[in-house]
Amino acid sequence: MIREKNNVFYLETENTEYIFRITEGGYAEHLYYGAKLNDDNTVPFEDKLFFVRGSCIEVDDVSRRISMEHFKSEFSENGKGDVREISVDIVHADGTRTCDFVFMSSDITEGKYELEGLPSSYAGNDSVMSLVVKMKDNNSGSILELIYGVFEKANVITRAARIINNENGSIRLRKIMSSQLDLDEYKQYDFVGFAGAWAYEMNMVRRPIKAGITSQASFCLNSSSRFNPFCMVCESKACEDYGEVYGFNLVYSGNHYESAYMDVFGKVRFMQGINPSEFGFVLERGGVFVTPEAVMTYSGSGFRDMSRNMHRFVRENIVRGEWKYKERPVLINSWESCYFDIDEDKLFTLAKTASECGMELLVIDDGWFAGRNDDTSSLGDWSVDADKFPSGLANLSDRLKSIGMDLGIWVEPEMISENSDLYRAHPEWAVRIPGKKHALGRNQMLLDLTDNDVRQYITDAMRRVFSCADIKYVKWDMNRIVSDSYGNGSTDNQLEFAHRYVLGLYEILGTLTSEFPHILFESCSGGGNRFDLGMLCYTPQIWGSDNTDASCRVHIQTGYSYGYPMSCVGAHVSQCPNHQTRRVVPLSTRFDVAVFGALGYECNLDELSQLELGQIREQIRFYKKYRKNIQSGDFYRLMEDENEIQWMSYDDAAGTGAAMIYRKRVVPGASFSRIKLCGLKPDAVYEFTGGEHEKIMTTGDVFMKAGVKISEGFVHGDNENDARFLVDDSTRIYILEERK
Ligand code: DGJ
């Protein structure tokens, strides 16, 4: 709900409230973001700015003189004394850089606003209102729109900004953020980001915010595994179930920037948007620039509730289309099974065994198109390799149907190999500075998505691929980052290249996903190098990491779970020894970790023993029984220490859930594991079963407050019958069912 009273705007969700006002002089002053309040009176928490300190700059705000340096602003600007980090920086038509944005008008509407050319959240089954506050620059006449969306049930507030050039000539945008949040000075805050690399995604980095700038960014062209755009600012004592936590994300797949600037008094300014170092946009008179959408949520009770808000929001208001809540198929992927060594018969044999185990879809990964026998060639030439598939892919999909399997395919549409017919015909379509030597990544170059002809080529080529057989699933990969950036669609100003590339990508994805609504799309970028809300607007799931070792995956997936529901993380059971780490981890562990995500298998089934195939059959039977509950349930991180991780997913409507316990090393004498469950109905009675012996019936209240102690995880001479037979890297899954 959004209300305005005496120039104060109240943005309320079920449990949170965001308040700002327009001062007498027309400035947008932030007042509060936190737990919902039961009184509209803002006087108690307004800043008491009685005088302007020492060397600060004074701004006349009609009835008071203020310094912008100490003002909690909704969107800070350059040139009027706010010498902290600012949100908008413009070179005006006359070459000056000062802005003085003051209130013009506001518009509150039911429903969700749209952002032209960009993906953004939508109302879904939530009740959503939008607010646009129009500000005019006293100096130049240009317009700044501050855009807000309020998602009542999700407890989320979205933001964006729009600039309209009203000046007598072109202006240059040097920086424009999507959101800014000025926080009061009385708390010690931490900045929590998720840093990573290839096969090493989503490692939590928690830093105390000190005077100055604490920041993170992507410079890769995509949102990147280096720093995921999801991050948090929390009070320094915050943990899973205690403390004030703000969660932030950006609906964007390009270079992003997040920072927390603390002044010497302890006021913290958070901002998030397109990375200004890789950006600069020229707007002609009348031209409009709209930022990507930022997402914010607040929890007064720790990370867990913040994550739950984000999960619900992503599931209900970001992911869309036919596959939004549809149970995702169990797939077998050819990559770690066969790499480039594929052909129709080999894949059919793999699929046959997979189908006997209960799997539902075969994904032909890399290597299916003409001339592609390793990673040095052929990207861009999207025709089926006639040697490997002499009867085309349609023949394989027909054969698969006869054994109850569907067909999926891998593509990497944004890329071009130098050794390809496409490059020979159109070298100018590759991203490279004309006449200069270009650096390769995985032997390939990017296609220039700022160029209309290139976008048309990719769209047509993919249309043909997706229609050449009964394709039910597409894995959209992207295996390099940018270098030597240059776009034909941004020839006058190469600082526009990165953002225009992302807009081009969204145009292609928008066209293809709406033309092929039945296809389940999974995004991928050498694993999690583009795991963001922008991609999730088109693809309901993203391959979490090329690291398929469950003992690493359990950490990577825990990292994702802070900002994203596990149902959008592609997770596979792969071969042992693991192909990335050579580690041997039990098959049950590999399954128990993958089962919380969108499950697949990625191993050569025909090399497995009958015993292992029997285990896999049993795993898939189990998964199919609980897949709906696990995929649509609320996910909780129950606990984590040096030797143990516990997760849980619970479907409240069905009263069914699953809890997982991961023991890294067997340590005789170590304490019992205790699982304290979350999210249950206190008075309902549940049965908890699983592991070796556990079969316990009690109330949700007992399970949540006292928890369940699990039997010992090591053996003791002949007294072993009561123990869990664990080896290092062992897991157990327990099922929880409400007894009505
Ligand atoms: C990188 C992906 O992350 C892998 O899963 C696989 O699809 C390869 N690319 C294929 O080249």
Coordinates of N, CA, C and O in Angstrom, one line a residue, residues 240 303-312 315 553-569 592-597 629-640 645-652 656-661 677-679 733:
E240 N 21.5 -15.7 11.5 CA 20.3 -16.3 10.9 C 19.0 -15.8 11.5 O 18.1 -15.5 10.8
F303 N 19.0 -13.1 8.9 CA 19.1 -13.5 7.5 C 18.0 -14.4 7.0 O 17.5 -14.3 5.9
R304 N 17.5 -15.2 7.9 CA 16.5 -16.3 7.5 C 15.3 -15.6 6.9 O 14.8 -16.0 5.8
D305 N 14.7 -14.7 7.6 CA 13.5 -14.1 7.1 C 13.7 -13.2 5.9 O 12.9 -13.1 5.0
M306 N 14.9 -12.6 5.9 CA 15.2 -11.8 4.7 C 15.3 -12.7 3.5 O 14.7 -12.4 2.4
S307 N 15.9 -13.9 3.6 CA 16.0 -14.8 2.5 C 14.6 -15.3 2.1 O 14.3 -15.4 0.9
R308 N 13.7 -15.5 3.1 CA 12.4 -16.0 2.8 C 11.6 -15.0 1.9 O 10.9 -15.3 1.0
N309 N 11.8 -13.7 2.3 CA 11.2 -12.6 1.5 C 11.7 -12.7 0.0 O 10.9 -12.6 -0.9
M310 N 13.0 -12.8 -0.1 CA 13.6 -12.8 -1.4 C 13.2 -14.0 -2.2 O 12.8 -13.9 -3.4
H311 N 13.1 -15.2 -1.5 CA 12.7 -16.4 -2.2 C 11.3 -16.3 -2.8 O 11.0 -16.6 -3.9
R312 N 10.4 -15.8 -1.9 CA 9.0 -15.7 -2.4 C 8.9 -14.7 -3.5 O 8.1 -15.0 -4.4
R315 N 10.2 -16.3 -6.7 CA 9.3 -17.3 -7.2 C 8.1 -16.8 -7.8 O 7.6 -17.2 -8.8
R553 N 29.7 -28.0 -3.7 CA 28.3 -27.6 -4.1 C 27.5 -27.2 -2.9 O 26.7 -26.3 -2.9
V554 N 27.7 -27.9 -1.8 CA 26.9 -27.6 -0.6 C 27.1 -26.2 -0.1 O 26.2 -25.5 0.3
H555 N 28.3 -25.7 -0.3 CA 28.6 -24.3 0.1 C 28.1 -23.3 -1.0 O 27.6 -22.3 -0.6
I556 N 28.3 -23.7 -2.2 CA 27.9 -22.8 -3.3 C 26.4 -22.6 -3.2 O 25.8 -21.5 -3.3
Q557 N 25.6 -23.7 -3.1 CA 24.2 -23.6 -3.0 C 23.7 -22.9 -1.7 O 22.8 -22.2 -1.7
T558 N 24.5 -23.1 -0.6 CA 24.2 -22.3 0.6 C 24.3 -20.8 0.3 O 23.5 -20.0 0.6
G559 N 25.4 -20.5 -0.4 CA 25.6 -19.0 -0.8 C 24.4 -18.5 -1.6 O 23.9 -17.5 -1.3
Y560 N 24.0 -19.3 -2.7 CA 22.9 -18.8 -3.5 C 21.6 -18.6 -2.6 O 20.8 -17.7 -2.8
S561 N 21.4 -19.5 -1.6 CA 20.2 -19.5 -0.9 C 19.9 -18.2 -0.1 O 18.8 -17.9 0.3
Y562 N 21.0 -17.4 0.1 CA 20.7 -16.1 0.8 C 19.8 -15.2 -0.1 O 18.9 -14.6 0.5
G563 N 20.0 -15.3 -1.4 CA 19.2 -14.3 -2.2 C 18.2 -15.0 -3.2 O 17.4 -14.3 -3.8
Y564 N 18.4 -16.3 -3.4 CA 17.6 -16.9 -4.5 C 17.0 -18.2 -4.0 O 17.7 -19.0 -3.2
P565 N 15.8 -18.6 -4.4 CA 15.2 -19.9 -4.0 C 16.0 -21.0 -4.7 O 16.5 -20.9 -5.8
M566 N 16.1 -22.1 -4.0 CA 16.9 -23.2 -4.5 C 16.2 -23.8 -5.8 O 16.9 -24.4 -6.6
S567 N 14.9 -23.6 -5.9 CA 14.2 -24.1 -7.1 C 14.8 -23.5 -8.4 O 14.6 -24.1 -9.5
C568 N 15.5 -22.4 -8.3 CA 16.1 -21.9 -9.6 C 17.6 -22.3 -9.8 O 18.2 -21.8 -10.7
V569 N 18.1 -23.1 -8.9 CA 19.5 -23.5 -9.0 C 19.6 -24.9 -9.7 O 19.2 -25.9 -9.1
D592 N 21.7 -36.0 -2.3 CA 21.0 -35.2 -1.2 C 21.3 -33.7 -1.3 O 20.5 -32.9 -0.9
V593 N 22.4 -33.4 -1.9 CA 22.7 -31.9 -2.1 C 22.0 -31.4 -3.4 O 21.3 -30.4 -3.3
A594 N 22.0 -32.2 -4.4 CA 21.3 -31.8 -5.7 C 19.8 -31.8 -5.6 O 19.2 -31.0 -6.3
V595 N 19.3 -32.6 -4.7 CA 17.8 -32.8 -4.6 C 17.1 -31.5 -4.3 O 15.9 -31.3 -4.6
F596 N 17.8 -30.6 -3.6 CA 17.1 -29.3 -3.2 C 17.0 -28.3 -4.4 O 16.3 -27.3 -4.3
G597 N 17.8 -28.6 -5.4 CA 17.7 -27.7 -6.6 C 16.9 -28.3 -7.7 O 16.1 -29.2 -7.5
N629 N 6.9 -30.8 -3.3 CA 7.1 -30.2 -2.0 C 8.4 -29.5 -1.8 O 8.5 -28.4 -1.3
I630 N 9.5 -30.1 -2.3 CA 10.8 -29.5 -2.2 C 10.9 -28.3 -3.0 O 11.4 -27.3 -2.6
Q631 N 10.4 -28.4 -4.3 CA 10.6 -27.3 -5.2 C 9.8 -26.1 -4.8 O 10.1 -24.9 -5.0
S632 N 8.5 -26.3 -4.3 CA 7.7 -25.2 -4.0 C 7.7 -24.8 -2.5 O 7.1 -23.9 -2.1
G633 N 8.5 -25.5 -1.8 CA 8.6 -25.3 -0.3 C 9.4 -24.1 0.0 O 10.1 -23.5 -0.8
D634 N 9.3 -23.6 1.3 CA 10.2 -22.6 1.8 C 11.5 -23.2 2.2 O 11.5 -24.2 2.9
F635 N 12.6 -22.6 1.7 CA 13.9 -23.2 2.0 C 14.5 -22.4 3.2 O 14.5 -21.2 3.3
Y636 N 15.1 -23.2 4.1 CA 15.7 -22.7 5.3 C 17.1 -23.2 5.5 O 17.4 -24.4 5.3
R637 N 18.1 -22.3 5.8 CA 19.4 -22.8 6.3 C 19.2 -23.0 7.8 O 19.0 -22.1 8.5
L638 N 19.3 -24.3 8.2 CA 19.0 -24.5 9.6 C 20.2 -24.3 10.5 O 20.1 -23.7 11.5
M639 N 21.4 -24.7 10.1 CA 22.6 -24.4 10.8 C 23.8 -24.7 10.0 O 23.8 -25.4 9.0
E640 N 24.9 -24.1 10.4 CA 26.2 -24.3 9.7 C 27.3 -24.1 10.7 O 27.4 -23.1 11.3
I645 N 26.4 -28.9 8.0 CA 25.5 -28.0 7.3 C 24.1 -28.6 7.4 O 24.0 -29.8 7.1
Q646 N 23.1 -27.9 7.7 CA 21.8 -28.4 7.7 C 20.9 -27.5 6.8 O 20.9 -26.3 7.0
W647 N 20.0 -28.1 6.0 CA 19.0 -27.4 5.2 C 17.7 -28.0 5.4 O 17.5 -29.1 5.8
M648 N 16.7 -27.2 5.0 CA 15.3 -27.8 5.1 C 14.5 -27.1 4.0 O 14.7 -25.9 3.7
S649 N 13.5 -27.8 3.4 CA 12.6 -27.2 2.5 C 11.2 -27.7 3.0 O 11.0 -28.9 3.2
Y650 N 10.3 -26.8 3.2 CA 9.0 -27.2 3.8 C 7.8 -26.5 3.0 O 7.8 -25.3 2.9
D651 N 6.9 -27.4 2.6 CA 5.8 -26.9 1.8 C 4.6 -26.8 2.8 O 4.0 -27.8 3.2
D652 N 4.3 -25.6 3.2 CA 3.3 -25.4 4.3 C 1.9 -25.9 3.8 O 1.2 -26.5 4.6
T656 N 4.3 -30.9 4.2 CA 5.4 -31.9 3.9 C 6.7 -31.1 3.7 O 6.8 -30.1 3.0
G657 N 7.8 -31.7 4.2 CA 9.1 -31.1 4.0 C 10.2 -32.1 4.0 O 10.0 -33.3 4.3
A658 N 11.4 -31.6 3.8 CA 12.6 -32.5 3.8 C 13.7 -31.7 4.5 O 13.9 -30.5 4.2
A659 N 14.5 -32.4 5.4 CA 15.6 -31.8 6.0 C 16.9 -32.6 5.7 O 16.8 -33.8 5.5
M660 N 18.0 -31.9 5.5 CA 19.2 -32.5 5.1 C 20.3 -32.1 6.1 O 20.4 -31.0 6.5
I661 N 21.1 -33.1 6.4 CA 22.2 -32.9 7.3 C 23.5 -33.4 6.6 O 23.5 -34.5 6.0
L677 N 13.9 -27.6 13.4 CA 13.2 -27.3 12.2 C 12.7 -25.9 12.2 O 12.6 -25.2 13.3
C678 N 12.2 -25.4 11.1 CA 11.7 -24.1 11.0 C 10.3 -24.1 10.2 O 10.1 -25.0 9.4
G679 N 9.6 -23.1 10.4 CA 8.4 -22.8 9.6 C 7.2 -23.7 9.8 O 6.2 -23.6 9.1
I733 N 18.9 -37.5 4.7 CA 17.7 -36.7 4.4 C 16.6 -37.3 5.3 O 16.4 -38.5 5.5

